[in-house]
Coordinates of C-alpha atoms in Angstrom, one line a residue:
X1 CA -46.4 -38.2 37.7
X2 CA -49.2 -39.0 37.5
X3 CA -52.0 -35.4 37.3
X4 CA -55.5 -35.0 38.1
X5 CA -56.1 -33.3 34.0
X6 CA -53.7 -33.1 31.4
X7 CA -55.0 -30.5 28.6
X8 CA -53.2 -31.4 25.5
X9 CA -52.0 -29.8 22.5
X10 CA -53.3 -26.6 22.8
X11 CA -52.0 -23.2 22.0
X12 CA -50.6 -21.7 25.6
X13 CA -50.6 -18.5 26.7
X14 CA -49.2 -17.9 30.0
X15 CA -50.9 -14.5 30.9
X16 CA -47.6 -12.3 31.0
X17 CA -47.6 -11.7 27.5
X18 CA -44.8 -13.6 26.0
X19 CA -45.3 -15.7 22.9
X20 CA -47.2 -18.7 23.0
X21 CA -46.6 -22.0 21.9
X22 CA -48.4 -25.3 21.2
X23 CA -48.3 -27.2 25.0
X24 CA -49.4 -29.9 27.1
X25 CA -51.0 -28.7 30.2
X26 CA -50.7 -30.7 33.7
X27 CA -52.7 -30.3 36.9
X28 CA -52.6 -31.8 40.4
X29 CA -55.0 -30.4 42.9
X30 CA -55.2 -26.4 42.4
X31 CA -51.7 -25.9 40.8
X32 CA -50.4 -26.3 37.6
X33 CA -47.3 -29.0 37.6
X34 CA -46.6 -29.2 34.4
X35 CA -46.3 -26.9 31.2
X36 CA -44.3 -29.3 28.2
X37 CA -43.4 -29.3 24.9
X38 CA -43.7 -32.9 24.9
X39 CA -46.7 -35.0 25.1
X40 CA -47.9 -36.0 29.0
X41 CA -47.7 -39.0 30.3
X42 CA -51.8 -39.9 30.7
X43 CA -51.9 -43.2 32.7
X44 CA -53.9 -43.0 36.3
X45 CA -55.8 -39.0 34.8
X46 CA -59.2 -38.6 35.2
X47 CA -59.9 -36.0 32.8
X48 CA -57.9 -35.4 29.3
X49 CA -59.1 -32.9 27.4
X50 CA -58.2 -32.6 24.3
X51 CA -57.2 -28.6 22.9
X52 CA -55.6 -29.4 19.5
X53 CA -56.7 -25.7 17.6
X54 CA -57.9 -24.3 20.8
X55 CA -56.3 -21.4 22.8
X56 CA -55.4 -22.3 27.0
X57 CA -55.6 -19.4 28.2
X58 CA -55.5 -18.3 32.3
X59 CA -58.8 -17.6 33.8
X60 CA -59.5 -13.8 32.8
X61 CA -60.2 -11.1 35.8
X62 CA -63.1 -8.6 35.7
X63 CA -62.6 -5.8 38.0
X64 CA -65.9 -4.3 38.4
X65 CA -68.8 -6.4 39.6
X66 CA -71.5 -5.7 42.1
X67 CA -71.5 -9.2 42.8
X68 CA -72.5 -8.8 46.0
X69 CA -75.5 -9.6 47.1
X70 CA -75.9 -12.4 44.4
X71 CA -72.8 -13.8 45.5
X72 CA -74.4 -14.7 48.6
X73 CA -77.4 -16.5 47.5
X74 CA -76.0 -18.4 44.1
X75 CA -72.8 -18.1 44.9
X76 CA -71.6 -20.0 41.8
X77 CA -71.6 -16.8 39.5
X78 CA -72.1 -18.9 36.3
X79 CA -73.3 -16.4 34.1
X80 CA -69.3 -15.0 34.5
X81 CA -67.9 -18.4 34.8
X82 CA -69.7 -20.1 31.3
X83 CA -67.7 -17.0 29.3
X84 CA -63.9 -17.5 30.8
X85 CA -64.3 -15.5 33.8
X86 CA -62.3 -16.8 36.9
X87 CA -61.8 -14.5 39.2
X88 CA -64.1 -11.2 40.2
X89 CA -64.3 -8.0 41.9
X90 CA -66.7 -6.7 44.6
X91 CA -67.3 -3.6 46.5
X92 CA -66.8 -1.2 43.4
X93 CA -68.4 2.3 43.1
X94 CA -68.3 2.4 47.1
X95 CA -70.8 -0.7 47.3
X96 CA -69.8 -3.2 49.5
X97 CA -72.7 -5.5 51.7
X98 CA -69.6 -5.8 54.8
X99 CA -71.2 -3.5 57.4
X100 CA -74.4 -1.8 56.1
X101 CA -77.5 -3.7 58.0
X102 CA -80.4 -5.7 55.4
X103 CA -82.7 -2.1 54.7
X104 CA -79.7 -0.2 54.1
X105 CA -78.1 -2.4 51.7
X106 CA -81.0 -2.4 50.1
X107 CA -81.0 1.4 49.2
X108 CA -77.9 1.5 48.1
X109 CA -78.0 -0.9 45.5
X110 CA -81.5 -0.9 44.5
X111 CA -81.4 1.9 42.7
X112 CA -78.3 3.0 41.6
X113 CA -77.6 -1.2 40.4
X114 CA -80.9 -1.7 39.7
X115 CA -81.0 -4.6 41.3
X116 CA -84.2 -5.6 43.2
X117 CA -84.3 -4.0 46.8
X118 CA -86.7 -6.2 48.1
X119 CA -84.2 -9.8 47.3
X120 CA -81.2 -7.4 48.7
X121 CA -83.6 -6.7 52.1
X122 CA -83.4 -10.5 52.6
X123 CA -80.6 -12.1 51.3
X124 CA -78.4 -9.0 53.5
X125 CA -80.7 -10.5 56.4
X126 CA -79.1 -13.0 56.5
X127 CA -75.5 -11.7 57.2
X128 CA -73.4 -13.8 59.8
X129 CA -70.3 -11.0 59.8
X130 CA -70.2 -8.1 61.1
X131 CA -66.6 -7.4 60.2
X132 CA -64.1 -7.4 57.3
X133 CA -62.3 -10.9 58.4
X134 CA -65.9 -12.2 59.7
X135 CA -67.2 -11.6 55.9
X136 CA -64.1 -12.9 54.2
X137 CA -65.1 -15.6 56.5
X138 CA -68.2 -16.3 55.5
X139 CA -67.6 -15.8 51.8
X140 CA -65.3 -18.7 52.6
X141 CA -67.7 -20.5 54.1
X142 CA -69.8 -20.6 50.6
X143 CA -69.8 -22.8 48.2
X144 CA -67.9 -20.2 45.5
X145 CA -67.9 -20.5 42.0
X146 CA -65.0 -17.9 41.1
X147 CA -62.2 -16.7 42.7
X148 CA -63.3 -13.8 44.9
X149 CA -61.7 -10.2 45.5
X150 CA -63.0 -7.7 47.3
X151 CA -63.0 -3.4 48.1
X152 CA -64.4 -2.4 50.3
X153 CA -67.0 0.9 50.0
X154 CA -67.5 4.0 51.4
X155 CA -71.0 4.4 51.1
X156 CA -70.8 1.5 53.5
X157 CA -69.0 2.1 56.0
X158 CA -70.4 5.7 56.2
X159 CA -74.1 4.7 56.3
X160 CA -73.1 2.1 58.9
X161 CA -71.3 4.5 60.6
X162 CA -73.1 7.8 61.0
X163 CA -76.5 6.1 59.8
X164 CA -78.2 6.7 56.3
X165 CA -79.6 9.6 56.9
X166 CA -76.9 11.9 58.6
X167 CA -74.6 10.0 55.8
X168 CA -76.4 11.7 53.3
X169 CA -76.9 15.1 54.4
X170 CA -74.9 17.5 52.6
X171 CA -74.5 19.9 55.5
X172 CA -73.2 16.8 58.2
X173 CA -69.8 15.9 58.8
X174 CA -68.4 12.7 60.4
X175 CA -67.7 13.3 63.9
X176 CA -64.4 13.3 65.2
X177 CA -65.1 9.5 66.8
X178 CA -67.2 8.6 63.3
X179 CA -64.1 9.0 61.2
X180 CA -61.5 7.2 63.9
X181 CA -64.2 4.1 63.2
X182 CA -64.5 4.5 59.5
X183 CA -60.6 4.6 59.3
X184 CA -60.9 1.6 61.8
X185 CA -63.2 0.0 59.5
X186 CA -61.0 0.5 56.1
X187 CA -57.5 -0.3 58.2
X188 CA -59.0 -3.9 59.0
X189 CA -60.9 -4.6 55.4
X190 CA -56.7 -4.4 54.0
X191 CA -55.8 -6.3 57.3
X192 CA -57.8 -9.0 56.0
X193 CA -56.9 -9.1 52.7
X194 CA -59.6 -6.6 50.6
X195 CA -57.1 -4.5 47.4
X196 CA -58.9 -1.1 48.7
X197 CA -61.6 0.6 48.8
X198 CA -64.2 2.2 46.5
X199 CA -65.2 5.5 47.0
X200 CA -67.9 7.7 44.4
X201 CA -68.3 11.2 43.3
X202 CA -70.6 10.6 40.7
X203 CA -74.0 12.8 41.3
X204 CA -76.5 10.5 39.5
X205 CA -76.2 7.6 41.5
X206 CA -80.1 7.6 43.6
X207 CA -80.1 5.8 47.2
X208 CA -83.5 3.9 47.4
X209 CA -86.3 3.3 49.8
X210 CA -87.8 6.0 52.2
X211 CA -85.2 7.1 54.1
X212 CA -82.8 8.8 51.9
X213 CA -85.1 8.7 48.8
X214 CA -83.2 9.9 45.7
X215 CA -80.2 11.3 47.4
X216 CA -77.0 10.8 46.0
X217 CA -75.0 7.9 47.0
X218 CA -73.3 8.5 51.0
X219 CA -69.5 8.7 49.4
X220 CA -71.0 11.8 47.1
X221 CA -71.3 13.8 51.2
X222 CA -68.1 13.5 51.8
X223 CA -65.2 16.4 52.1
X224 CA -61.3 16.4 51.0
X225 CA -60.7 15.8 54.8
X226 CA -62.4 12.8 55.2
X227 CA -61.1 11.5 51.5
X228 CA -57.9 12.8 51.9
X229 CA -57.4 10.5 55.7
X230 CA -59.4 7.1 54.0
X231 CA -56.7 7.7 51.1
X232 CA -53.6 8.0 53.1
X233 CA -54.4 4.5 54.8
X234 CA -54.5 3.3 51.3
X235 CA -51.1 5.0 50.3
X236 CA -49.5 3.6 53.2
X237 CA -50.7 0.1 52.4
X238 CA -50.0 0.3 48.6
X239 CA -53.4 -0.7 48.1
X240 CA -56.2 0.8 45.7
X241 CA -58.6 3.3 45.8
X242 CA -61.3 3.0 42.7
X243 CA -63.7 5.9 42.3
X244 CA -66.4 7.1 40.0
X245 CA -66.0 10.7 39.1
X246 CA -68.8 13.7 39.1
X247 CA -68.4 14.4 35.2
X248 CA -70.1 17.8 35.8
X249 CA -67.1 19.4 37.9
X250 CA -63.9 18.9 35.8
X251 CA -61.6 20.1 38.4
X252 CA -63.4 17.7 40.5
X253 CA -61.5 14.5 38.2
X254 CA -58.1 17.2 38.3
X255 CA -58.1 16.5 41.7
X256 CA -58.7 12.8 42.1
X257 CA -56.7 11.4 39.4
X258 CA -53.7 14.0 40.0
X259 CA -53.7 12.7 43.5
X260 CA -52.3 9.2 42.5
X261 CA -48.8 11.2 42.8
X262 CA -47.1 11.2 45.4
X263 CA -45.0 14.2 45.0
X264 CA -43.6 13.8 49.3
X265 CA -45.0 11.4 49.9
X266 CA -46.4 8.0 48.3
X267 CA -48.3 7.9 45.4
X268 CA -52.1 6.2 45.6
X269 CA -53.0 3.1 42.9
X270 CA -55.9 4.8 41.7
X271 CA -58.1 3.9 38.5
X272 CA -61.8 5.5 38.1
X273 CA -64.4 4.7 35.7
X274 CA -64.5 5.2 33.0
X275 CA -62.6 5.9 29.7
X276 CA -65.8 5.7 27.3
X277 CA -65.8 6.7 24.1
X278 CA -68.9 8.6 24.4
X279 CA -71.6 9.6 21.7
X280 CA -72.2 13.4 23.7
X281 CA -68.5 14.5 23.4
X282 CA -66.4 12.2 21.1
X283 CA -62.4 14.6 21.9
X284 CA -63.0 13.4 25.7
X285 CA -61.6 10.5 25.5
X286 CA -58.5 11.7 24.2
X287 CA -58.9 14.2 27.1
X288 CA -58.8 11.6 29.7
X289 CA -56.0 9.1 28.4
X290 CA -53.8 12.2 27.9
X291 CA -54.2 13.4 31.5
X292 CA -53.7 9.2 32.7
X293 CA -50.0 9.8 30.5
X294 CA -49.7 12.8 32.5
X295 CA -50.2 11.5 35.8
X296 CA -48.3 8.6 36.1
X297 CA -45.0 10.6 33.7
X298 CA -45.2 12.3 36.9
X299 CA -44.6 9.5 38.5
X300 CA -48.0 8.4 39.5
X301 CA -50.3 5.3 39.4
X302 CA -53.5 6.0 37.8
X303 CA -55.5 3.9 35.3
X304 CA -58.7 4.4 33.5
X305 CA -61.7 1.6 33.5
X306 CA -62.9 0.8 29.9
X307 CA -65.4 -1.7 28.5
X308 CA -63.8 -2.8 25.1
X309 CA -67.3 -3.5 23.2
X310 CA -70.0 -0.9 22.4
X311 CA -72.0 0.5 25.6
X312 CA -75.2 -1.0 24.3
X313 CA -78.0 -0.3 27.1
X314 CA -81.8 -1.7 27.3
X315 CA -84.4 -0.5 28.9
X316 CA -87.6 -1.3 30.2
X317 CA -90.2 2.2 29.6
X318 CA -88.1 5.1 31.5
X319 CA -86.6 2.6 34.2
X320 CA -82.5 3.2 33.4
X321 CA -80.2 5.1 34.9
X322 CA -79.0 7.3 32.4
X323 CA -82.1 9.3 33.3
X324 CA -81.1 9.9 36.7
X325 CA -78.5 12.4 35.2
X326 CA -80.7 15.5 34.7
X327 CA -83.7 16.8 36.5
X328 CA -86.6 15.6 34.7
X329 CA -85.6 12.0 34.2
X330 CA -84.7 11.9 38.3
X331 CA -87.5 13.6 39.2
X332 CA -90.0 10.9 37.8
X333 CA -87.8 7.9 38.9
X334 CA -87.7 9.4 42.1
X335 CA -91.6 8.5 42.2
X336 CA -92.0 4.5 43.3
X337 CA -95.6 4.5 42.7
X338 CA -97.0 4.0 38.8
X339 CA -99.8 6.1 39.1
X340 CA -97.9 8.9 40.3
X341 CA -95.8 8.8 38.0
X342 CA -97.9 8.3 34.9
X343 CA -100.1 11.5 36.5
X344 CA -96.4 12.9 36.5
X345 CA -94.9 12.3 32.9
X346 CA -98.7 13.3 31.7
X347 CA -98.7 17.1 32.9
X348 CA -97.4 19.1 30.2
X349 CA -95.8 21.4 32.8
X350 CA -93.4 17.9 33.7
X351 CA -93.0 17.3 29.8
X352 CA -92.1 20.4 29.2
X353 CA -89.4 20.6 31.3
X354 CA -88.0 17.3 29.7
X355 CA -88.3 18.7 26.5
X356 CA -85.9 21.8 28.1
X357 CA -83.7 18.7 29.3
X358 CA -83.9 16.9 26.6
X359 CA -82.7 19.5 23.8
X360 CA -79.9 21.3 26.4
X361 CA -76.6 20.5 24.8
X362 CA -74.7 22.4 28.3
X363 CA -72.3 21.2 29.9
X364 CA -71.1 17.1 29.7
X365 CA -72.7 14.1 30.1
X366 CA -73.2 10.4 29.6
X367 CA -76.5 9.5 27.3
X368 CA -76.4 11.4 23.9
X369 CA -80.2 12.3 24.7
X370 CA -81.5 11.2 20.7
X371 CA -84.6 9.6 20.9
X372 CA -83.2 9.1 17.1
X373 CA -81.1 6.7 18.2
X374 CA -82.6 4.6 20.7
X375 CA -84.5 1.3 18.9
X376 CA -88.1 0.0 20.2
X377 CA -87.7 -3.8 20.2
X378 CA -90.6 -5.0 22.3
X379 CA -93.9 -2.8 22.7
X380 CA -97.9 -4.4 22.6
X381 CA -98.2 -1.1 20.1
X382 CA -96.7 -4.0 17.1
X383 CA -96.7 -0.8 14.8
X384 CA -94.0 0.9 16.9
X385 CA -91.7 -2.5 17.0
X386 CA -88.2 -1.7 14.9
X387 CA -88.8 2.3 14.9
X388 CA -86.8 4.4 16.7
X389 CA -88.7 7.1 19.0
X390 CA -87.7 9.9 17.2
X391 CA -89.5 8.1 13.7
X392 CA -92.8 7.6 15.1
X393 CA -92.8 10.6 16.1
X394 CA -92.4 11.9 12.4
X395 CA -95.0 9.2 10.8
X396 CA -97.5 10.8 13.9
X397 CA -97.4 14.1 12.2
X398 CA -93.7 15.4 13.4
X399 CA -94.8 14.8 17.2
X400 CA -91.9 15.5 19.5
X401 CA -89.8 12.4 20.1
X402 CA -90.2 13.0 24.4
X403 CA -94.0 13.1 24.1
X404 CA -93.7 10.3 21.7
X405 CA -92.0 8.1 24.8
X406 CA -93.9 9.4 27.0
X407 CA -97.0 8.9 25.6
X408 CA -95.8 5.3 25.2
X409 CA -94.0 4.8 29.1
X410 CA -97.8 5.8 29.9
X411 CA -99.7 3.8 27.4
X412 CA -97.6 0.2 28.1
X413 CA -95.4 1.5 31.1
X414 CA -92.2 -1.5 31.5
X415 CA -94.0 -3.6 28.6
X416 CA -92.0 -1.0 25.9
X417 CA -88.7 -2.5 25.3
X418 CA -86.3 0.2 23.7
X419 CA -82.5 -0.1 23.2
X420 CA -79.7 2.8 22.7
X421 CA -75.6 2.2 22.3
X422 CA -74.1 5.5 24.5
X423 CA -70.6 4.8 23.9
X424 CA -67.6 2.7 22.5
X425 CA -69.6 2.6 18.8
X426 CA -66.4 3.2 16.8
X427 CA -64.1 0.5 15.8
X428 CA -60.6 2.4 15.6
X429 CA -61.0 4.5 19.0
X430 CA -62.1 0.8 20.6
X431 CA -58.4 -0.1 19.3
X432 CA -56.3 2.6 20.7
X433 CA -58.1 2.2 24.2
X434 CA -57.5 -1.6 24.1
X435 CA -53.4 -0.8 23.7
X436 CA -53.5 2.3 26.2
X437 CA -51.0 1.7 29.0
X438 CA -53.5 3.9 30.6
X439 CA -56.5 1.8 30.8
X440 CA -57.2 -1.6 31.6
X441 CA -60.1 -3.4 30.5
X442 CA -63.1 -4.4 32.6
X443 CA -66.0 -2.2 33.9
X444 CA -68.6 -5.0 33.0
X445 CA -70.8 -4.1 35.7
X446 CA -71.9 -8.0 36.4
X447 CA -74.3 -9.0 39.1
X448 CA -76.4 -5.6 38.6
X449 CA -78.6 -3.5 36.1
X450 CA -80.0 -7.3 34.9
X451 CA -82.6 -5.7 32.7
X452 CA -80.4 -3.3 30.9
X453 CA -77.2 -4.4 29.6
X454 CA -74.9 -7.4 29.1
X455 CA -70.9 -7.3 29.3
X456 CA -70.4 -10.7 30.9
X457 CA -68.4 -11.6 28.0
X458 CA -66.4 -8.8 27.1
X459 CA -63.1 -11.0 27.7
X460 CA -64.4 -13.1 24.6
X461 CA -65.7 -10.2 22.7
X462 CA -62.3 -8.1 23.1
X463 CA -59.9 -10.9 21.9
X464 CA -62.8 -12.0 18.6
X465 CA -61.6 -8.8 17.6
X466 CA -58.1 -8.6 18.1
X467 CA -58.1 -12.1 16.1
X468 CA -60.3 -11.0 13.7
X469 CA -57.7 -8.2 13.1
X470 CA -55.1 -10.1 12.7
X471 CA -56.8 -12.1 10.6
X472 CA -58.2 -9.8 8.2
X473 CA -53.6 -8.2 8.1
X474 CA -55.0 -5.3 10.5
X475 CA -53.0 -6.3 13.8
X476 CA -53.6 -3.1 16.3
X477 CA -51.8 -5.5 19.2
X478 CA -50.7 -9.4 19.3
X479 CA -53.1 -12.3 20.8
X480 CA -50.9 -13.0 24.0
X481 CA -51.0 -8.3 24.7
X482 CA -54.7 -9.2 24.3
X483 CA -54.4 -12.4 26.4
X484 CA -52.6 -10.5 28.7
X485 CA -54.7 -7.5 29.3
X486 CA -57.7 -9.1 30.0
X487 CA -55.4 -11.8 32.6
X488 CA -52.2 -11.1 34.6
X489 CA -52.1 -7.4 34.0
X490 CA -55.2 -7.0 35.9
X491 CA -54.1 -9.9 38.4
X492 CA -50.8 -7.9 39.2
X493 CA -51.7 -4.3 39.2
X494 CA -54.5 -5.1 42.2
X495 CA -52.0 -7.7 43.8
X496 CA -53.7 -10.8 43.7
X497 CA -53.0 -14.5 42.9
X498 CA -54.7 -14.9 39.5
X499 CA -54.2 -14.0 36.1
X500 CA -51.4 -16.5 34.7
X501 CA -51.4 -20.0 33.4
X502 CA -47.1 -21.5 34.4
X503 CA -46.1 -23.8 36.3
X504 CA -46.5 -23.3 39.8
X505 CA -49.9 -21.5 39.1
X506 CA -53.5 -21.1 40.0
X507 CA -55.0 -24.0 37.7
X508 CA -57.3 -21.4 36.7
X509 CA -58.0 -21.5 33.3
X510 CA -60.0 -21.4 29.9
X511 CA -60.1 -23.6 27.0
X512 CA -61.7 -21.1 24.0
X513 CA -62.1 -22.5 20.7
X514 CA -61.4 -19.6 18.1
X515 CA -63.7 -20.8 15.5
X516 CA -66.7 -20.2 17.8
X517 CA -65.4 -16.5 18.7
X518 CA -68.1 -14.9 15.7
X519 CA -71.1 -12.8 15.7
X520 CA -73.1 -14.8 18.1
X521 CA -71.3 -13.5 21.0
X522 CA -74.1 -10.3 19.8
X523 CA -76.8 -12.1 20.2
X524 CA -79.1 -11.1 22.8
X525 CA -80.8 -13.8 25.1
X526 CA -82.3 -13.5 28.5
X527 CA -81.8 -16.1 31.6
X528 CA -84.3 -16.2 34.7
X529 CA -82.5 -15.5 37.9
X530 CA -84.1 -17.8 41.0
X531 CA -83.1 -16.1 43.6
X532 CA -84.5 -12.6 42.1
X533 CA -87.7 -14.6 42.0
X534 CA -87.0 -15.6 38.1
X535 CA -86.2 -11.6 36.8
X536 CA -85.5 -12.4 33.3
X537 CA -81.6 -11.2 33.5
X538 CA -80.2 -10.2 30.0
X539 CA -77.3 -11.9 28.6
X540 CA -75.0 -12.1 25.4
X541 CA -74.5 -15.9 25.6
X542 CA -71.8 -18.6 22.7
X543 CA -72.1 -21.8 24.0
X544 CA -69.4 -22.4 20.8
X545 CA -66.8 -20.3 21.9
X546 CA -65.6 -21.2 25.7
X547 CA -65.0 -25.6 25.8
X548 CA -63.8 -25.5 29.2
X549 CA -63.8 -23.7 32.1
X550 CA -61.5 -24.6 35.0
X551 CA -61.3 -22.9 39.0
X552 CA -58.7 -24.4 41.3
X553 CA -57.9 -27.5 39.3
X554 CA -61.6 -28.4 39.1
X555 CA -63.9 -28.2 35.7
X556 CA -67.1 -26.0 36.4
X557 CA -68.0 -25.4 32.6
X558 CA -68.0 -26.1 28.4
X559 CA -69.7 -26.5 25.7
X560 CA -72.5 -24.6 27.5
X561 CA -73.3 -26.9 30.2
X562 CA -71.9 -25.9 33.8
X563 CA -70.3 -29.2 35.9
X564 CA -71.9 -31.1 39.2
X565 CA -70.0 -29.3 41.5
X566 CA -70.0 -25.3 39.8
X567 CA -72.0 -23.5 43.2
X568 CA -72.2 -26.7 44.9
X569 CA -68.6 -27.4 46.1
X570 CA -66.3 -24.6 46.7
X571 CA -63.6 -24.4 43.7
X572 CA -63.3 -20.7 43.9
X573 CA -61.3 -18.8 46.8
X574 CA -61.4 -15.5 48.7
X575 CA -57.9 -14.0 47.2
X576 CA -55.7 -11.9 49.7
X577 CA -53.8 -8.8 48.5
X578 CA -50.6 -9.3 48.8
X579 CA -51.1 -12.9 49.2

C-alpha cells in the first residue's frame, strides 16, 4: 500500500478519549488509511513527517466564530489554521450573511462584532446567492482553508424578511406571511446541511448604520410565539439552537434553558453563551453549571459554551462592546462622529451619569467596572503607560477614575490602548469547568473584535494547562480527555464529520510539539488583515507548538509558515450536519 503522506512515530490521539499510543499514520487522498503500531512502507510517499516526541491529534473544532465576512475575502482563515483549528462554525449570535443585503449585513456585523462596516458592505455586495443552498455552493467554490459548518442567523432572516427597520421595533410583529417565510428559510438551510439556528436575547449588542442605529439586534425583538415556531423546526430535525441569553432578566435564561427538555415533545439541542467565571459575580458560574446538570437530568440536551482561557480584552479608547451594557457607555458609542462624541464625554452632566453607572452595583453585568483593574498599555502620554486609570487618578490628586478615563479618551482617542481581564481569571474554576459535561469548550469569537481579543489559539492554551498540571502531579483530567473535549466531542454533538483520527476518517490533523506549549502562547502580537485595509488584528502566536497542520490530507501549515496551497486551493469543505 502506498501513501501520500506518512506521519511516523508520534503519540496518536483518536479524538474519542481512548488511550493514546505511539503510532504511524498513513494518509491517502483526504482520508486516514492506516494507523499502525509498525512502521509504514515509505516507498513512493511524497511527504514523511517525523513526529517522534510529538502529539498527533485530530484537527480542533472552533464552535463559535464570526468568520462570515472574512471567509468570503480571505477563505484560507490562516489565523485559526496555524493554531491547529481545522473546522470552524459560522453564523453565531444570530448573525450570518446568507439572506441579508450588503448594507443590512454591515449594520448587523459592524458594531456588534467590531468588523469595519464599510468592508462588510463591500464584501457582501458581491454575493451571488439568494438562498442557503446557493450560499453553500458559493462557499464550496472558494479556496477554503479549514472545513466550514454553519448556523443560520435569526437576525439575518428577520432583517431580510421584515426589513431592518421593522425587524428592530418593539411594537412590530411579523405578519403570517413573514413568519412563514422565516420558517421556510430555516427549513431550507437545514436541508442544505446547516447545523441549526443561532438566536440572540442579549441586550447590549447594538446595530450600526443609520436605519436602526443603537437598537438591539433583530432577534432580540422576537416574541415567544415566533421563537417557539422556529424552535419546533429545530426539534423535529434534531438540530441545534445557539443563543445568547438576556443576563439582566434571569427568568428568560431559565425559559431558554428548560426549553431544551422535551417533556411531551422531542428535546431541543441547545447551547448558550457562556459559562464564564465573571469577576463581577463569582457565584454565578456555579449556578449556571448546576442549571445544566438539572436540565440534562430531566432529559434535556443542553450545553454552555465556555472559553477555557482568561477572558482578557484590549480597547482603543472607548471602542469596546462592554460599554454597551450601560446607558452612558452606549450613549458615547451611539455617536459615530468623533467631534460629537468628544463633546459628550467632556460634558459634566454626562460624566455624572457615567460615574453613577460605574459605581452602580445593581443587577448582573459582564464588566466589573473597575478602572483600578484596567492597565494602560499604550498612549502618547508615556507617563501613564503601565498604570491603571485608577492609579493615574491617585497620582493626580484623587481624581475619580471615570474622569481620568474620559480625559485620556478625549485627549488621545484611539491612540489610548488599555487592557483588562473580565472573567476566567481563577485557574481552579477553569479546571472545574473543563471537566463539566454541561460545558462545551469554545467561544473564541474568531474573526470578530479584531482589535479587542485574541483567542485563536485557545485549544493550544487549554492543552498546555492540562499537560502542565499532569507534569506537576496535579492532574485534573487526562490528556486524552482534553483532546476529545476540543475535537470529537464537539463534532459529534453538532453532527459533523470532523474531530476524529481513525482509519477511514477525514485526514484533518495537527502535529503538536509539547515542548512548545510554553508561556509564549500568551504573548501579544498584531498582524494586518489585508481585506480590511491592513487593520492590525490582535493575535497570540507561538510557532514552536504546531509542527504541521493537515486539512483533507493536504499539508497547509507548519512551523509558523503557511503552505502555498492555503487560501489558493480548496482543502476544507462545507460540512453538512448528519452527513
